[in-house]
XYZ file of C-alpha atoms in Angstrom:
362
model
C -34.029 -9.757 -19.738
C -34.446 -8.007 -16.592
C -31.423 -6.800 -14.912
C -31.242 -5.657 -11.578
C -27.944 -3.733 -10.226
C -26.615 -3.851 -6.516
C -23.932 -2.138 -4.868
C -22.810 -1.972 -0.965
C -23.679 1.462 -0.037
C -23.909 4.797 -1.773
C -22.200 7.274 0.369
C -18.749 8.177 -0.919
C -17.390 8.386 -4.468
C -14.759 5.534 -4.402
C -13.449 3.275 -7.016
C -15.627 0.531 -6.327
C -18.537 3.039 -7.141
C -17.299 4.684 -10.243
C -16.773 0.973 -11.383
C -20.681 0.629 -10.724
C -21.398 4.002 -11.860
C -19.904 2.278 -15.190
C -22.362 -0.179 -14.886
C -24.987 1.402 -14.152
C -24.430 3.975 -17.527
C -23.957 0.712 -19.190
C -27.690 -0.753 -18.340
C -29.790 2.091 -18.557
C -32.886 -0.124 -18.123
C -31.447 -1.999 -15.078
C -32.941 -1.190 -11.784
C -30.510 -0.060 -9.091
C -30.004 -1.451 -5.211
C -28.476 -0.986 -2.236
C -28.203 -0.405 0.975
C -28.043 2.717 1.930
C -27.768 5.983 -0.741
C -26.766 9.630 0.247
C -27.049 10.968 -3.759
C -24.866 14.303 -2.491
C -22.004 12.598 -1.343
C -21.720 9.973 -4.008
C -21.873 8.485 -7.594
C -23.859 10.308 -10.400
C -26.973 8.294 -11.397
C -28.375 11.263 -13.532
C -31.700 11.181 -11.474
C -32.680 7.031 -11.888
C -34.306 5.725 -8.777
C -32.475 3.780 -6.354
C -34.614 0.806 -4.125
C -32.788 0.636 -0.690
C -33.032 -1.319 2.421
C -34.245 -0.425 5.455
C -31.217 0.921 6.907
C -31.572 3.822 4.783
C -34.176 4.765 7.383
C -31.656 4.862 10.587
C -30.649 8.686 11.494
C -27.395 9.609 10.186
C -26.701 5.881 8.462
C -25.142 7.622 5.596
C -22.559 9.643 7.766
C -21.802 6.576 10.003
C -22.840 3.660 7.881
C -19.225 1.751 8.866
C -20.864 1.259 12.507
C -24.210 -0.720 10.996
C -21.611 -3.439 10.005
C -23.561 -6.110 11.478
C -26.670 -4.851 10.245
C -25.517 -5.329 5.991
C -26.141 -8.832 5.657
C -29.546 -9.353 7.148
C -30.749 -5.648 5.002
C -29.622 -7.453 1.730
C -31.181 -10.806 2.190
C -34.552 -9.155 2.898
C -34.286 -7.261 -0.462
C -36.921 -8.789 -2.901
C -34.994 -9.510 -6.628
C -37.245 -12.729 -7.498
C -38.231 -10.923 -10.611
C -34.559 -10.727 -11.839
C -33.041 -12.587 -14.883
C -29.534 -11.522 -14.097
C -28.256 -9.551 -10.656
C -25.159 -7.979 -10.888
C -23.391 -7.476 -7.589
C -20.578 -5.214 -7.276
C -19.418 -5.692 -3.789
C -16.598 -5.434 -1.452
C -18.802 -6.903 1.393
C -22.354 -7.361 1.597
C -24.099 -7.041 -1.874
C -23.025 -10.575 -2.944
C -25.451 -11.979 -0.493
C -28.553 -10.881 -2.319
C -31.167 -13.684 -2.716
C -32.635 -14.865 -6.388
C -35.424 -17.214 -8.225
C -33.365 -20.138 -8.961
C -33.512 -20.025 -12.355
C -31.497 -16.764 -12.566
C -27.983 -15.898 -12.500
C -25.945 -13.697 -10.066
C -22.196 -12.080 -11.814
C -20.558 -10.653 -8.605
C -18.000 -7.652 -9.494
C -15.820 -8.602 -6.649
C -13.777 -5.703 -5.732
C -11.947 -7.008 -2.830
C -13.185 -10.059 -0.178
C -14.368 -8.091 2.752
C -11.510 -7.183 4.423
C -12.192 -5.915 7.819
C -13.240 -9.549 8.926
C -10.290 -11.392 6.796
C -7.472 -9.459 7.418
C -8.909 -7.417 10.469
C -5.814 -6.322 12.056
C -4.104 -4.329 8.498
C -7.498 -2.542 7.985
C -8.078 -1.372 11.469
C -4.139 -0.298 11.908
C -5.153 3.603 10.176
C -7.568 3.623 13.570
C -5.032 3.867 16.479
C -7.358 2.837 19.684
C -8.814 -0.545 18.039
C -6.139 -2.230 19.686
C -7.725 -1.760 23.289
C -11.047 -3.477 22.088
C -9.416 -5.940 19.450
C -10.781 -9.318 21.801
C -14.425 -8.070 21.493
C -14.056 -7.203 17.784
C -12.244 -10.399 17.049
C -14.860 -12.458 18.347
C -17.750 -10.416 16.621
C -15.398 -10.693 13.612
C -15.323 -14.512 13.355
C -18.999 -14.768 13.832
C -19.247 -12.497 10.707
C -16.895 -14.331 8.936
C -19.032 -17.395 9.143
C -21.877 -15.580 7.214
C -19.895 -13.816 4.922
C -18.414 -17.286 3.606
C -21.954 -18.736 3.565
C -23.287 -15.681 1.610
C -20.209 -15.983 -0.658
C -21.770 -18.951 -1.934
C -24.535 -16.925 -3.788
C -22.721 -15.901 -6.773
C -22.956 -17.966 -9.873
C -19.522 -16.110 -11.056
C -16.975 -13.694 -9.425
C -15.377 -11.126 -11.395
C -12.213 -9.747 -9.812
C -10.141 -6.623 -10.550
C -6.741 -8.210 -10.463
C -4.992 -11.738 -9.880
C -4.443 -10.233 -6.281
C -8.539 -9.931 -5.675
C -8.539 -13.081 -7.516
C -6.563 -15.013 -5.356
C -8.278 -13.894 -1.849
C -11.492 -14.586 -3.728
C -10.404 -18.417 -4.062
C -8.651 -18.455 -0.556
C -11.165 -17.165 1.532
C -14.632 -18.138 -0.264
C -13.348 -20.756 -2.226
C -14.682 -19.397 -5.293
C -12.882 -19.087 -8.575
C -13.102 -16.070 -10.490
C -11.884 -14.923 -13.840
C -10.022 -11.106 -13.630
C -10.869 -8.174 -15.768
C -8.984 -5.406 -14.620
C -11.318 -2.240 -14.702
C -11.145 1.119 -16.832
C -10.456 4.323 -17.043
C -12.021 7.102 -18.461
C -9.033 7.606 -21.100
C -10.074 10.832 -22.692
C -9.602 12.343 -19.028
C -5.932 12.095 -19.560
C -3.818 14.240 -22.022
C -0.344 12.790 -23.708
C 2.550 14.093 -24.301
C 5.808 12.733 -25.255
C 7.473 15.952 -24.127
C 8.846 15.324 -20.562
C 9.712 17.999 -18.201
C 12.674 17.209 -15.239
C 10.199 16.369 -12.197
C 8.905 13.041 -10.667
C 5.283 12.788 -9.409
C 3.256 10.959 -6.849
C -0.266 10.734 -6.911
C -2.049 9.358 -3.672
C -3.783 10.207 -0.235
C -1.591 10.701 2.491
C -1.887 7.674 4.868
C 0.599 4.973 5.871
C 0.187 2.150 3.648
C 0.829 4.348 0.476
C 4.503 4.387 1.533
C 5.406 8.064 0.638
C 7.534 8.091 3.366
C 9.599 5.629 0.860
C 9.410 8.344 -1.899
C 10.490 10.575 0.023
C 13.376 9.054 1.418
C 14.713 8.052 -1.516
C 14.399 11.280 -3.442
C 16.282 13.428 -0.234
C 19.289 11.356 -0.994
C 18.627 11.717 -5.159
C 17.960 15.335 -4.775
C 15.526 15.025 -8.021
C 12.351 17.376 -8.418
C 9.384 15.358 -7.009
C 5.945 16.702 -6.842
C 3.438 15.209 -4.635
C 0.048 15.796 -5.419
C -2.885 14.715 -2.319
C -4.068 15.216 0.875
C -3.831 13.230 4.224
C -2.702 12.827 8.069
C -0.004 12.212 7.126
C 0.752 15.360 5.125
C 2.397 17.188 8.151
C 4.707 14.405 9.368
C 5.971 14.063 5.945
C 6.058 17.118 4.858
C 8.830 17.491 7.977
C 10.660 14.615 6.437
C 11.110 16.578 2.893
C 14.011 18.449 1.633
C 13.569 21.531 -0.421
C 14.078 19.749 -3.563
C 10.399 18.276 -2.522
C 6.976 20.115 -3.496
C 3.677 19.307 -1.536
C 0.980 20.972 -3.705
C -2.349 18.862 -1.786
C -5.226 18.748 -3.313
C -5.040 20.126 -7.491
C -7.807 19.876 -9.719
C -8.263 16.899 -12.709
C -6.752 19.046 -15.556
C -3.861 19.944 -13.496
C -3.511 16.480 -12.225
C -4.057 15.357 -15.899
C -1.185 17.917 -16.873
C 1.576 16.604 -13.924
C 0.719 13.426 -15.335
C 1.567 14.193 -18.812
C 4.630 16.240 -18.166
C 6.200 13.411 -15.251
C 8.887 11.614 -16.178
C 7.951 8.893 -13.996
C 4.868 8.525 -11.853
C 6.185 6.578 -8.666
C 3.961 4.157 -6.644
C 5.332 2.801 -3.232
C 2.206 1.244 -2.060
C 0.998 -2.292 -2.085
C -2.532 -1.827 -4.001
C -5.017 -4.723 -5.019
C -5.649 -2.930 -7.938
C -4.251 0.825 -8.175
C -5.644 3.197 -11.123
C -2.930 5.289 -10.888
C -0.143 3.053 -12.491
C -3.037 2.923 -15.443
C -3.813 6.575 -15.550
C -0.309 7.477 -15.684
C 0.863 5.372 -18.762
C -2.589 7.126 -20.403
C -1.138 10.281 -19.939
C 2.291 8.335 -21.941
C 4.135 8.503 -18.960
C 6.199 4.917 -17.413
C 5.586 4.163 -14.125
C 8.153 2.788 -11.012
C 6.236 0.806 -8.607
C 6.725 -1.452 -5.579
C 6.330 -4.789 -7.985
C 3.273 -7.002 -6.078
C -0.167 -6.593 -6.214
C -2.315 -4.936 -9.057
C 0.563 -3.740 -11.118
C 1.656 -7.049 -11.835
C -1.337 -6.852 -14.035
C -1.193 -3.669 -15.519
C 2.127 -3.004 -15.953
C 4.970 -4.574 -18.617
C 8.793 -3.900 -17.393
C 10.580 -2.328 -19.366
C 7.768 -1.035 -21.633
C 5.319 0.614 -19.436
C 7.546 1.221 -16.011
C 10.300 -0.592 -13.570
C 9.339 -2.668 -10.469
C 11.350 -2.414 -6.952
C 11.361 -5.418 -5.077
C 10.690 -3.831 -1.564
C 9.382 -0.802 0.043
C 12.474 0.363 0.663
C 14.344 3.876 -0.595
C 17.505 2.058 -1.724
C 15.284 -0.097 -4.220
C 12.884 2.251 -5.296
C 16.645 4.592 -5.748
C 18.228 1.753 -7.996
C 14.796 1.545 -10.007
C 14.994 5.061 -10.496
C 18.436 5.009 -12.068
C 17.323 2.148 -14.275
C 14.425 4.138 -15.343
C 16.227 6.907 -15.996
C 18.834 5.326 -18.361
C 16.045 2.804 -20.306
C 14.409 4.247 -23.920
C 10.584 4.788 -23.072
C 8.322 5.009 -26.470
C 5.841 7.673 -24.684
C 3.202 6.942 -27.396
C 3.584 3.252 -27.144
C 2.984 3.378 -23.449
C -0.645 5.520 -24.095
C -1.650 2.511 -26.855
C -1.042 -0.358 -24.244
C -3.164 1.981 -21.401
C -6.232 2.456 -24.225
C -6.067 -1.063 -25.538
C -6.356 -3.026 -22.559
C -8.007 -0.075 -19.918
C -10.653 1.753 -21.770
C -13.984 1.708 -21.096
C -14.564 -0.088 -24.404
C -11.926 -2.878 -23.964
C -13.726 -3.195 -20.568
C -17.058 -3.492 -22.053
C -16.449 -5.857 -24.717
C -15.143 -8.179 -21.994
C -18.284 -7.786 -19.802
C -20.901 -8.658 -22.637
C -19.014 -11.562 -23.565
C -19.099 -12.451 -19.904
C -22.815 -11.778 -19.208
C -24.061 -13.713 -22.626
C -21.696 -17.055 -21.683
C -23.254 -16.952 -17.835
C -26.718 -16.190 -19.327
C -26.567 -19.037 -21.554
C -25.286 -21.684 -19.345
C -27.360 -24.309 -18.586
């Protein structure tokens, strides 16, 4: 069977492309697309070749590939794949619109519907002047989101991360699509059942991540909290912080993996499709409080693996705090449910059974 791999773009190392990094280990025979690939800025392909479009051929496209928005669709459809047995897309935009011989099948990892054109004003809020040009945009927008439905037709099955991605997928494309949440790398993550008095949050500084929140709530505590990551933001809240608050930026993975390990709780304020920190966390053995919507209402079991809050506010996340802190956690326990259900292998296994039932549909 001849596979053939596609992804977006190439040009940052983000979840979505360690996912097809995954994939791409996973199919060592497959050949790889995209649009545009800048190999020192992204993924590790250990030296495989990589077919792009020609958009790969526009100065500085890698540095400002965001701006050729309008330029994704028509790149992809031009891309020749009639040889293909199977294409597997892994898209958050574009790749799903790929073209095939009829007889083959197209599995789209569906990381997220494209978002800028579906929910255009929450993705462009981190970019504080959009507002002044929002009635050109809009109406580019809706022209874009006429082709993105039309391409979203391609697929012969969607994958989605979580019941969130899921549930967009089937809004907005009216597509259904079966969820397998994706993996970790678990031996990146050391356990231990022996917790040390600190909290820790693990996330860029921007808005939507809701430190403030954290924050907030852990002034009027006066708890240890260590917050671990860099962002805009880092000033403003770093103003915000009493002393009983430690900003250490950017650490490396074995000291991350060790704050993990050592947390009592890892807190997450944000609202996240999917969220791999939640996941990485209880590998490490450690429970979790998190805003309770979104992805962790797939990963996570209250009361076993961590404590939801209801809103994004610090008396919430304060009252899960004191719940957490009073409940029994089996640290071990919480590492088996994080390997079982969010190693690479339980991933796998999932995938194969996937590919061979959409490979040998009629």
């Amino acid at each position: 069977m001849k596979i053939a791999l596609v992804h977006d773009y190439l040009t940052q190392p983000g979840g979505a492309e360690r996912v097809f990094e995954l994939l791409c280990k996973h199919y060592p025979d497959a050949d790889i697309f995209t649009s545009i690939y800048d190999p020192d800025n992204s993924i590790d392909l250990e030296g495989r070749l990589v077919k792009t479009t020609f958009l790969q051929n526009i100065p500085g496209a890698a540095k400002y590939f965001r701006l050729l928005a309008p330029l994704y669709f028509p790149a992809f459809r031009v891309l020749d794949l009639q040889d293909y047995d199977l294409i597997i897309s892994s898209t958050t935009s574009f790749a799903k619109a790929v073209r095939k011989n009829p007889k083959a099948k197209h599995i789209c990892f569906c990381h997220n519907v494209t978002r800028f054109l579906w929910d255009t004003k929450t993705y462009l809020r981190e970019y504080g002047n959009y507002r002044y040009f929002y009635p050109v945009i809009e109406a580019m927008f809706a022209a874009m989101r006429k082709v993105d439905l039309k391409y979203a037709q391609e697929p012969d099955f969607y994958i989605a991360n979580s019941s969130t991605v899921a549930g967009r997928v089937r809004e907005n494309y009216g597509k259904q699509a079966i969820v397998i949440n994706y993996p970790i790398n678990t031996n990146n993550f050391e356990f231990s059942d022996s917790k040390k008095d600190y909290y820790l949050a693990s996330a860029r500084l921007i808005g939507y991540k809701r430190i403030d929140v954290i924050i907030e709530a852990f002034n009027w505590l006066g708890w240890p909290l260590i917050i671990i990551g860099n962002g805009p933001e880092k000033s403003r809240l770093q103003s915000k912080a009493l002393s009983n608050i430690q900003f250490l930026g950017h650490v490396t993975d074995s000291e991350r993996s060790g704050l993990m390990a050592k947390a009592r709780s890892v807190i997450v304020a944000a609202l996240e499709d999917y969220g791999l920190v939640p996941i990485e966390a209880n590998a490490s053995g450690t429970p979790v409080i998190a805003y309770g919507a979104g992805g962790v209402l797939d990963t996570q079991i209250p009361g076993k693996t961590g404590v939801f809050f209801s809103k994004q506010t610090p008396d919430a996340l304060q009252a899960a705090l004191l719940k957490a802190k009073q409940t029994t956690w089996d640290y071990q326990d919480i590492r088996n449910w994080a390997i079982s259900n969010f190693s690479e292998v339980a991933f796998f296994n999932q995938i194969d059974r996937v590919v061979a039932e959409v490979c040998n549909a009629a």
